[in-house]
Short mmCIF file of C-alpha atoms and ligand atoms in Angstrom, two decimals:
data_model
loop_
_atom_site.label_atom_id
_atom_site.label_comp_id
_atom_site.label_asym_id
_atom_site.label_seq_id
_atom_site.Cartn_x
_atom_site.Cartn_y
_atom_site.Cartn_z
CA UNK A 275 33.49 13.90 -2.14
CA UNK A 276 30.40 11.72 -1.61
CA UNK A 277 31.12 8.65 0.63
CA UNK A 278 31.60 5.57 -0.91
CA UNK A 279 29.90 3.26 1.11
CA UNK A 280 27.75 0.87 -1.66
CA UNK A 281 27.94 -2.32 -2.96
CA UNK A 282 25.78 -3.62 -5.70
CA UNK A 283 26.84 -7.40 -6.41
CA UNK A 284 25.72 -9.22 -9.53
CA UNK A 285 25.84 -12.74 -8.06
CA UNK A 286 25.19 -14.48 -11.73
CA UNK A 287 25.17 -13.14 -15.23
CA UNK A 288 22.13 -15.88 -16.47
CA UNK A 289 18.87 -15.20 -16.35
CA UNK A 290 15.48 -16.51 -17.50
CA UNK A 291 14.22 -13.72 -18.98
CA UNK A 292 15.71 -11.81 -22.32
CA UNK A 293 14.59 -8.00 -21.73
CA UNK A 294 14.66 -6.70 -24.87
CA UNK A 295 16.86 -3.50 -23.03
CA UNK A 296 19.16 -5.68 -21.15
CA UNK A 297 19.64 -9.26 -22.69
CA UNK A 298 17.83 -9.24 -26.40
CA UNK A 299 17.04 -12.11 -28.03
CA UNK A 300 19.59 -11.18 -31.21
CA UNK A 301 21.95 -10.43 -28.79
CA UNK A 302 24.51 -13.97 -28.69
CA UNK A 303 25.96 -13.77 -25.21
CA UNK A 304 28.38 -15.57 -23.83
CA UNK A 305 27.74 -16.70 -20.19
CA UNK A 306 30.57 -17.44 -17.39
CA UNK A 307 31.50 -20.76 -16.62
CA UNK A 308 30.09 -21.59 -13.32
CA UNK A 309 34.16 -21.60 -12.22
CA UNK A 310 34.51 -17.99 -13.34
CA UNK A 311 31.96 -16.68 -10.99
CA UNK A 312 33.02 -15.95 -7.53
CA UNK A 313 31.82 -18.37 -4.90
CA UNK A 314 29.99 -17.38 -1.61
CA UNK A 315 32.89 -17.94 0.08
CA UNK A 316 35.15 -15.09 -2.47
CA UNK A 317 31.96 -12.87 -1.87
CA UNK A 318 32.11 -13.29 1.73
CA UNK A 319 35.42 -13.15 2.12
CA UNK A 320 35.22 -9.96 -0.07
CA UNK A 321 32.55 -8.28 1.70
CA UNK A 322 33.63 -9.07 5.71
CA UNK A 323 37.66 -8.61 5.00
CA UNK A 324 37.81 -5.91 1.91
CA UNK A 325 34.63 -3.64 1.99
CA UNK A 326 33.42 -3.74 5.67
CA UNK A 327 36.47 -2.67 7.06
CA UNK A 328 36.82 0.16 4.06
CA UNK A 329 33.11 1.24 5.44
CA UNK A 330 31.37 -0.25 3.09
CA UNK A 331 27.38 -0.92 4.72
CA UNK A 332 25.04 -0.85 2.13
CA UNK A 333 24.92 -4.59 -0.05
CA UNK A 334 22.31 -4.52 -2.87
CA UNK A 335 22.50 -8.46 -4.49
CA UNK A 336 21.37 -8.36 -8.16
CA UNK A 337 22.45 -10.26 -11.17
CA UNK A 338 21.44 -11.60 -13.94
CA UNK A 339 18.98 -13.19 -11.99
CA UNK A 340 19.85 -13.25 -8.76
CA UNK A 341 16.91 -16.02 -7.90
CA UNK A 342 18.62 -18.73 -10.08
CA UNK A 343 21.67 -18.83 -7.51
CA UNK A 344 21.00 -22.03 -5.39
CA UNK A 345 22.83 -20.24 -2.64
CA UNK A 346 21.19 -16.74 -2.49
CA UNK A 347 19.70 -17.72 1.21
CA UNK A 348 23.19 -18.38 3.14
CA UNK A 349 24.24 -15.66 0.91
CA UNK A 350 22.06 -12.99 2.52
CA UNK A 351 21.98 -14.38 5.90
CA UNK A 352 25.43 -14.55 6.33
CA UNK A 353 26.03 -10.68 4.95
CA UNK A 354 23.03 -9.43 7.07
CA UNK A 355 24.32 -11.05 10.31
CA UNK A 356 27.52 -8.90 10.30
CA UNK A 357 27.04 -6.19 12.09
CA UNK A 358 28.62 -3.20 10.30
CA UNK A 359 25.33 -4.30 7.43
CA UNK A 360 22.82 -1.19 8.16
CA UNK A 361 21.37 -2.53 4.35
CA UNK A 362 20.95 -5.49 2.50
CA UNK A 363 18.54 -5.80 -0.79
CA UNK A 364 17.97 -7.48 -3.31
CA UNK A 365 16.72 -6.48 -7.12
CA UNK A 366 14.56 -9.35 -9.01
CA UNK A 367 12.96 -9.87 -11.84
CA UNK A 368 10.21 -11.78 -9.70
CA UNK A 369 9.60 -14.78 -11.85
CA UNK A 370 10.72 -17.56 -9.13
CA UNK A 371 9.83 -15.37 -6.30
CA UNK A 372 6.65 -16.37 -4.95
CA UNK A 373 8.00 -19.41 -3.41
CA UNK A 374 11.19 -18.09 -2.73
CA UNK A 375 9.62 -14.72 -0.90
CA UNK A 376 9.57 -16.32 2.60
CA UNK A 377 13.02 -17.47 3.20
CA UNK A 378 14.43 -14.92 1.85
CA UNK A 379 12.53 -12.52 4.30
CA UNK A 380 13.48 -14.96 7.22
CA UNK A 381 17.44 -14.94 5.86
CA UNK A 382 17.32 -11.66 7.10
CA UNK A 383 16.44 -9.32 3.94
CA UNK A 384 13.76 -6.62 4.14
CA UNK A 385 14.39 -4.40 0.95
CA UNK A 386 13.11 -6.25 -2.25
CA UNK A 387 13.14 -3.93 -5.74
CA UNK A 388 11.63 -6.09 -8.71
CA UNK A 389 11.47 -5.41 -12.22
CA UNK A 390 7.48 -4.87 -13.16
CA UNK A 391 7.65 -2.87 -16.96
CA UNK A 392 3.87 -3.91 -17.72
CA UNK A 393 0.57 -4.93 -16.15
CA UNK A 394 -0.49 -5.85 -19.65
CA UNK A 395 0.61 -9.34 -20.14
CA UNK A 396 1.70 -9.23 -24.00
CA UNK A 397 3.59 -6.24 -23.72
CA UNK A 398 4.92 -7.91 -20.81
CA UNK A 399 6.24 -11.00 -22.23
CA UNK A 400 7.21 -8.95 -25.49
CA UNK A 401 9.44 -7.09 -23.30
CA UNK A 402 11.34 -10.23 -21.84
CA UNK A 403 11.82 -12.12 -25.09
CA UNK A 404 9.14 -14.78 -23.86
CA UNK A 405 6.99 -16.62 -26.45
CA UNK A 406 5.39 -19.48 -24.67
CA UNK A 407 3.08 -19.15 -22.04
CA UNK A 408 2.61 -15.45 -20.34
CA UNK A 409 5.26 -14.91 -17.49
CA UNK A 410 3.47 -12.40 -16.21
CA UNK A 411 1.14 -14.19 -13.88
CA UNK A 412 3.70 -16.12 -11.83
CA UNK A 413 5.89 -12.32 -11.80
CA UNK A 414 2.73 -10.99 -9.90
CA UNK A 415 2.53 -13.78 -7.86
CA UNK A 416 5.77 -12.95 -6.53
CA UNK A 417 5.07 -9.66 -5.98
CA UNK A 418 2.16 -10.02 -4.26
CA UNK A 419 3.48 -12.79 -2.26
CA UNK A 420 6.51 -10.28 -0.96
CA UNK A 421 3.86 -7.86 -0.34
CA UNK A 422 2.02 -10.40 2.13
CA UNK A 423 5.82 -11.59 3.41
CA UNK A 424 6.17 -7.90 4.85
CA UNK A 425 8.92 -6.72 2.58
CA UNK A 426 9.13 -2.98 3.31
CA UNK A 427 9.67 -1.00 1.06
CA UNK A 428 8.82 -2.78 -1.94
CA UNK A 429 9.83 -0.83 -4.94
CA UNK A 430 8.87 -1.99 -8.50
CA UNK A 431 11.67 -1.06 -11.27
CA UNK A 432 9.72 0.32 -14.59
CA UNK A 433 12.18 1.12 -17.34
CA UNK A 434 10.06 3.27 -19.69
CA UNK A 435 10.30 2.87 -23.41
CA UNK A 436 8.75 4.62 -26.08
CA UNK A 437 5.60 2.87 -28.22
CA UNK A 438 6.03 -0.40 -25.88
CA UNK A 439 4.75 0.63 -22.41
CA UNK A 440 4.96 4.06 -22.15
CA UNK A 441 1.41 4.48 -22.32
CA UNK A 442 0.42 2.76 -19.31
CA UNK A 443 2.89 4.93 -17.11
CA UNK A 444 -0.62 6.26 -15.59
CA UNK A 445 -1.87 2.68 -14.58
CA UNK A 446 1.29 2.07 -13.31
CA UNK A 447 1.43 5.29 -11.13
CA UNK A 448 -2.00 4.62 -10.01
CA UNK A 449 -0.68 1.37 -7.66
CA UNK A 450 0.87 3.35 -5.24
CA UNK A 451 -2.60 5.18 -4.17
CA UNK A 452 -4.31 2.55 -2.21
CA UNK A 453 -0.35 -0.01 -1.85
CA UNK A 454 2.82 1.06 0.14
CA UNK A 455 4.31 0.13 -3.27
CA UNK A 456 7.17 2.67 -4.60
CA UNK A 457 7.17 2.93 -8.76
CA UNK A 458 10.34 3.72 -10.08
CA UNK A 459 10.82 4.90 -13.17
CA UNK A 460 13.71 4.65 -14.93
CA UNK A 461 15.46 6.03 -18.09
CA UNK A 462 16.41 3.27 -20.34
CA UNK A 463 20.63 3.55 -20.69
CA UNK A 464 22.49 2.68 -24.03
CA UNK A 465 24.19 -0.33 -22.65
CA UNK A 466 24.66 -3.54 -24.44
CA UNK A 467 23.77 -3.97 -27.76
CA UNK A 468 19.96 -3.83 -28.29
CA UNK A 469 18.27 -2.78 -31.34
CA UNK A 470 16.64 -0.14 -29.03
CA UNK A 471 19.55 1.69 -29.42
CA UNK A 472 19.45 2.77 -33.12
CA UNK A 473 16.37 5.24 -32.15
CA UNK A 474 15.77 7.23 -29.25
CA UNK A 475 14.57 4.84 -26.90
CA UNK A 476 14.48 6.67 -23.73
CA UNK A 477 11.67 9.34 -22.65
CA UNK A 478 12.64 12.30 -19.90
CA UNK A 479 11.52 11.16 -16.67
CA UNK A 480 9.76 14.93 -16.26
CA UNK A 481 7.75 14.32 -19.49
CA UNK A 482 6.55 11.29 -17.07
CA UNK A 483 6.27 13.71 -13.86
CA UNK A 484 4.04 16.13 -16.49
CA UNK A 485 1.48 12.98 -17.32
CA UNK A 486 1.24 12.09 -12.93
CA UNK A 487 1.30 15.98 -12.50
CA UNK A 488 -1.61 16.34 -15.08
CA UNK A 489 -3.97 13.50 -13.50
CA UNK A 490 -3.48 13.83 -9.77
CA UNK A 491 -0.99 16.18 -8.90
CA UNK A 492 2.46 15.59 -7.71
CA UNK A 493 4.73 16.25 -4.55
CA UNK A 494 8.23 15.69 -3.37
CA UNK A 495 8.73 13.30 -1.10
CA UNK A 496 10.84 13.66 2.24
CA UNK A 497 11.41 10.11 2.12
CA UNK A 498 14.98 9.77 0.18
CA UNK A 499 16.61 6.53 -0.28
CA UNK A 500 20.04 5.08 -0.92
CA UNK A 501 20.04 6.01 -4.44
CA UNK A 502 19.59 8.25 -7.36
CA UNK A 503 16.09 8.16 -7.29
CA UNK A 504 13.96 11.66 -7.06
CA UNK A 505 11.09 10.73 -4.70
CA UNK A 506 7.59 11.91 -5.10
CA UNK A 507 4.31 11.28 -4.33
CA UNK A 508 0.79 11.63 -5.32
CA UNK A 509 -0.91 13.43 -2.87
CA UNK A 510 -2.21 11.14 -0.15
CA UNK A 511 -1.15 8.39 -1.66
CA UNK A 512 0.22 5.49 0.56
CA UNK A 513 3.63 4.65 -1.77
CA UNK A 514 5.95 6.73 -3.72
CA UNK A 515 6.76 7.58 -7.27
CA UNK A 516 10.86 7.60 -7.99
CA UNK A 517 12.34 9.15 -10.88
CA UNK A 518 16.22 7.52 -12.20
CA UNK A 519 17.38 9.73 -14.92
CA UNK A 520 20.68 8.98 -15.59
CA UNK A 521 20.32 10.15 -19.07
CA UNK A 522 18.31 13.66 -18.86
CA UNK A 523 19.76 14.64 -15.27
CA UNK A 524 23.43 13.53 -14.19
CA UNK A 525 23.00 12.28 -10.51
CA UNK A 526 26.79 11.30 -10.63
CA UNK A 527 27.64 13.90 -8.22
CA UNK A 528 25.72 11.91 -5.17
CA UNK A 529 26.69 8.25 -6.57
CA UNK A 530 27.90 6.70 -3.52
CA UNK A 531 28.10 3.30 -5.20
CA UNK A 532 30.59 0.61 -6.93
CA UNK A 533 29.60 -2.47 -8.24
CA UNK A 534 31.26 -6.07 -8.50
CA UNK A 535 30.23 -8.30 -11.82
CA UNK A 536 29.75 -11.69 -11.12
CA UNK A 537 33.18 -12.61 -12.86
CA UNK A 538 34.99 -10.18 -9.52
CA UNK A 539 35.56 -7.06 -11.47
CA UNK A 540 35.36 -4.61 -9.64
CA UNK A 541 33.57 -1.33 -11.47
CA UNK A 542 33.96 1.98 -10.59
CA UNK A 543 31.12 2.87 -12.30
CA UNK A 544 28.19 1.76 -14.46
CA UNK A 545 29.15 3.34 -17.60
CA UNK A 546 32.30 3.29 -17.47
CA UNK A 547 34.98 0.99 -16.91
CA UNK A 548 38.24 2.54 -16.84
CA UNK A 549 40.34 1.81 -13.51
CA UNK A 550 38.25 -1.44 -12.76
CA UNK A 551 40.03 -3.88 -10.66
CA UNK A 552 39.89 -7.96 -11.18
CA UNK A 553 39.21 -8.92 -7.22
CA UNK A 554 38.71 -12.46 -8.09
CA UNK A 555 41.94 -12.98 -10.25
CA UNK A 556 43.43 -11.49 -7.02
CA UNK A 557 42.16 -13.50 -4.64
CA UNK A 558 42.99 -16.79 -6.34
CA UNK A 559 46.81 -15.69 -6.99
CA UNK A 560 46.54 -15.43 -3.11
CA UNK A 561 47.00 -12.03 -2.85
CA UNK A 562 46.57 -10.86 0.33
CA UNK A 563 43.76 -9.05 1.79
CA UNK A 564 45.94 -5.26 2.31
CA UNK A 565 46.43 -5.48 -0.88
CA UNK A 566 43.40 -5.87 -2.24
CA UNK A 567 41.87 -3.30 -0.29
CA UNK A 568 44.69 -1.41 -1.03
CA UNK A 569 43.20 -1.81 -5.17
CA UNK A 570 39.48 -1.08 -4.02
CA UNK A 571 40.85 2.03 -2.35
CA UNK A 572 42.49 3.56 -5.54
CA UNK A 573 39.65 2.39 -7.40
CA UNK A 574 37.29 4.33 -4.84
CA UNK A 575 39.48 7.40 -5.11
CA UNK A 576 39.20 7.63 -9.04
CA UNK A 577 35.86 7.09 -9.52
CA UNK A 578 34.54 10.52 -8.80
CA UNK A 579 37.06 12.24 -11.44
CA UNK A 580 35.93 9.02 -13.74
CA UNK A 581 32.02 9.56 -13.79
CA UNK A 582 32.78 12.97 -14.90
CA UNK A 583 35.33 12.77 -17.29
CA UNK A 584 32.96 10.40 -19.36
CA UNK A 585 29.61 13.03 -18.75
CA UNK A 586 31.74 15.99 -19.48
CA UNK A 587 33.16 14.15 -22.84
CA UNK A 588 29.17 13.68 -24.08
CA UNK A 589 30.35 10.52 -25.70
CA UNK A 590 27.49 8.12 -25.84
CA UNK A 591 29.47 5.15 -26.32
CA UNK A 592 27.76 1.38 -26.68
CA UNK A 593 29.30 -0.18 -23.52
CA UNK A 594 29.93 -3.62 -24.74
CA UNK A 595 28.67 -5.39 -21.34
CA UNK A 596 25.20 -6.19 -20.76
CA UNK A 597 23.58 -4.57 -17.59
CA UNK A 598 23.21 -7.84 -16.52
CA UNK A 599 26.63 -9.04 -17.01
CA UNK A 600 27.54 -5.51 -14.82
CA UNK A 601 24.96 -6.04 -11.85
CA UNK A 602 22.12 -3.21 -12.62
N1 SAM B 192 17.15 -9.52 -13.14
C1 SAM B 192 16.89 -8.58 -12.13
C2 SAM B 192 15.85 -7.59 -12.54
O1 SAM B 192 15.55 -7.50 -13.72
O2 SAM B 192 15.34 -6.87 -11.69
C3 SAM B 192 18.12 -7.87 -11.62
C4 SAM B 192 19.14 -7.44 -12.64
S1 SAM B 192 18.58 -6.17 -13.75
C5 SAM B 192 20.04 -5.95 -14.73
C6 SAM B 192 18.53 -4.77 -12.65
C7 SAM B 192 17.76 -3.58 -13.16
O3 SAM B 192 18.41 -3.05 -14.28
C8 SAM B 192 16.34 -3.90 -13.59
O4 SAM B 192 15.43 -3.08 -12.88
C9 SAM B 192 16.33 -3.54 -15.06
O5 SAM B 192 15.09 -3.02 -15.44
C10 SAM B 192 17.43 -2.53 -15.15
N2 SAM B 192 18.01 -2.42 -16.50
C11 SAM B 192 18.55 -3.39 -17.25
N3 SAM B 192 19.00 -2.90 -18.43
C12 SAM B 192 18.73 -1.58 -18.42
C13 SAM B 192 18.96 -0.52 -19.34
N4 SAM B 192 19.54 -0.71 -20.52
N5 SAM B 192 18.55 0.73 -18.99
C14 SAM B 192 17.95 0.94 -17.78
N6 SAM B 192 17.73 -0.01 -16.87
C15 SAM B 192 18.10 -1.26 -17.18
FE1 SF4 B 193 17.17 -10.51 -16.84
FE2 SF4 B 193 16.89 -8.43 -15.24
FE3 SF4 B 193 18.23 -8.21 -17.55
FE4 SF4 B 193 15.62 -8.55 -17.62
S1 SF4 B 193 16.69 -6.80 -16.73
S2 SF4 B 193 17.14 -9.67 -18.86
S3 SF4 B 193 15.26 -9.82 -15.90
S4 SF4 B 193 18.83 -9.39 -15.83
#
């Protein structure tokens, strides 16, 4: 059995953009109440007392938008200063980042993924639901801004869909030749309820390794992170190319991660939610700490059997809660 030792944390469900495969526009969603969402000190009380000491290291922050949370700076400084943290990072959209890069990176975090699905601006901003003035300006701002902050690595998320940006998976590729910048592409997963769902709005990632194969050539890459990704590279080039295909290649045999929604449920895993625990209900009944680490541990000894009952059942099931609303 893999070990368990991950923690994504969706520190908000809001966010300012309205991906059309996360939060679409004729999707109504209700957001928490700013008293349903745990406070930093529930989350830090969670993380030092309930998941350090069940050897939890690794702390990915990610939301919503994790940039809208006024305390996201004590947040990460105070996680990153214990010492059983080998990992803290953080996964952004990028919009508010450029003046937010800095003191994040002095807070102590070094790891930065952000969302990137176009370098064409109106593909861009059809993709987040935006109709005013072009997003995509201040989003490279902040990514160019982490760059020159020192973040390292600095992955860019790309989830590839069909007749909207699939077609500039090339130019996209072509970044990490001359940047230490890691691409990852990612399947787009049936959860929610976008309109993207009624065709088939996800594309292999090897049909993607075929295209980078055809123009450059393609490697594997001994550098292997955290995650599901499969790492390549194009030859001599200075950053990576990662592959997270969750829908044409199970990786649920190496998931070494649960995740916490803003709200303090606890999920075993991302597409499914049988067995998940409500941490903050129990911490505000003042339930003590055994015995909520007591609930994380059966929680962490189902989930392997629960990521494969749901693979092995090939049911493709809408799950009713936003990627955002989980913590992607
Ligand atoms: N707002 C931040 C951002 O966009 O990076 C963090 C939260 S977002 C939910 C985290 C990641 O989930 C993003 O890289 C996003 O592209 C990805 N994501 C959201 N919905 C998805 C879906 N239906 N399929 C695949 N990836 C998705
Ligand atoms: Fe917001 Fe991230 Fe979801 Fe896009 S993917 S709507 S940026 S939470």
């Amino acid at each position: 059995m893999n070990t368990i030792d991950y923690l994504r944390i969706s520190l908000i469900d809001k966010c300012n953009f309205r991906c059309q495969y996360c939060m679409p526009e004729e999707q109504e969603l209700n957001y928490l109440l700013s008293e349903d969402i745990l406070t930093k000190q529930e989350l830090l009380t969670l993380v030092k007392q309930v998941f350090i000491p069940l050897g939890f290291t690794k702390f990915r922050l990610t939301g919503g938008e994790p940039l809208l949370r006024p305390d996201l700076v004590d947040i990460i400084a105070e996680i990153n200063n214990l010492s059983a943290t080998r990992d803290i990072s953080l996964t952004t959209n990028g919009y508010l980042l450029a003046n937010q890069a800095q003191s994040l990176y002095d807070a102590g975090l070094k790891r930065i993924n952000i969302s990137l699905d176009s370098l064409n601006q109106d593909t861009f901003d059809e993709i987040i639901g935006n109709h005013g003035k072009s997003r995509w300006h201040q989003t490279w701002l902040g990514i160019q801004r982490a760059y020159d902050v020192g973040f390292n690595p600095l992955k860019l998320n790309v989830v590839v869909i069909p007749g909207v940006n699939d077609s500039e998976v090339l130019d996209l590729a072509q970044l990490t030749i001359n940047k230490n910048w890691h691409i990852r592409f990612i399947e787009f997963m049936p959860i929610g309820n976008s309109q993207l769902f009624t065709k088939k709005a996800w594309i292999p990632s090897e049909e993607i390794r075929q295209q980078i194969r055809a123009k450059w050539g393609l490697e594997e890459s001994n550098i292997r992170g955290n995650g599901p990704a499969d790492v390549f590279k194009i030859p001599n080039a200075k950053g990576t190319l990662g592959f997270i295909s969750q829908m044409s290649e199970c990786f649920c045999d190496r998931c070494n991660r649960v995740r916490l929604s803003a709200d303090g449920w606890l999920r075993p895993c991302l597409l499914n939610e049988t067995g998940q625990v409500n941490l903050k209900k129990a911490l505000r009944t003042g339930k003590n700490i055994n015995f909520i680490q007591k609930k994380v541990q059966d929680l962490l000894l189902l989930k392997p059997e629960i990521n494969f009952k749901e693979r092995e059942s090939g049911t493709n099931n809408i799950y009713s809660r936003t990627m955002s609303q989980i913590g992607g």
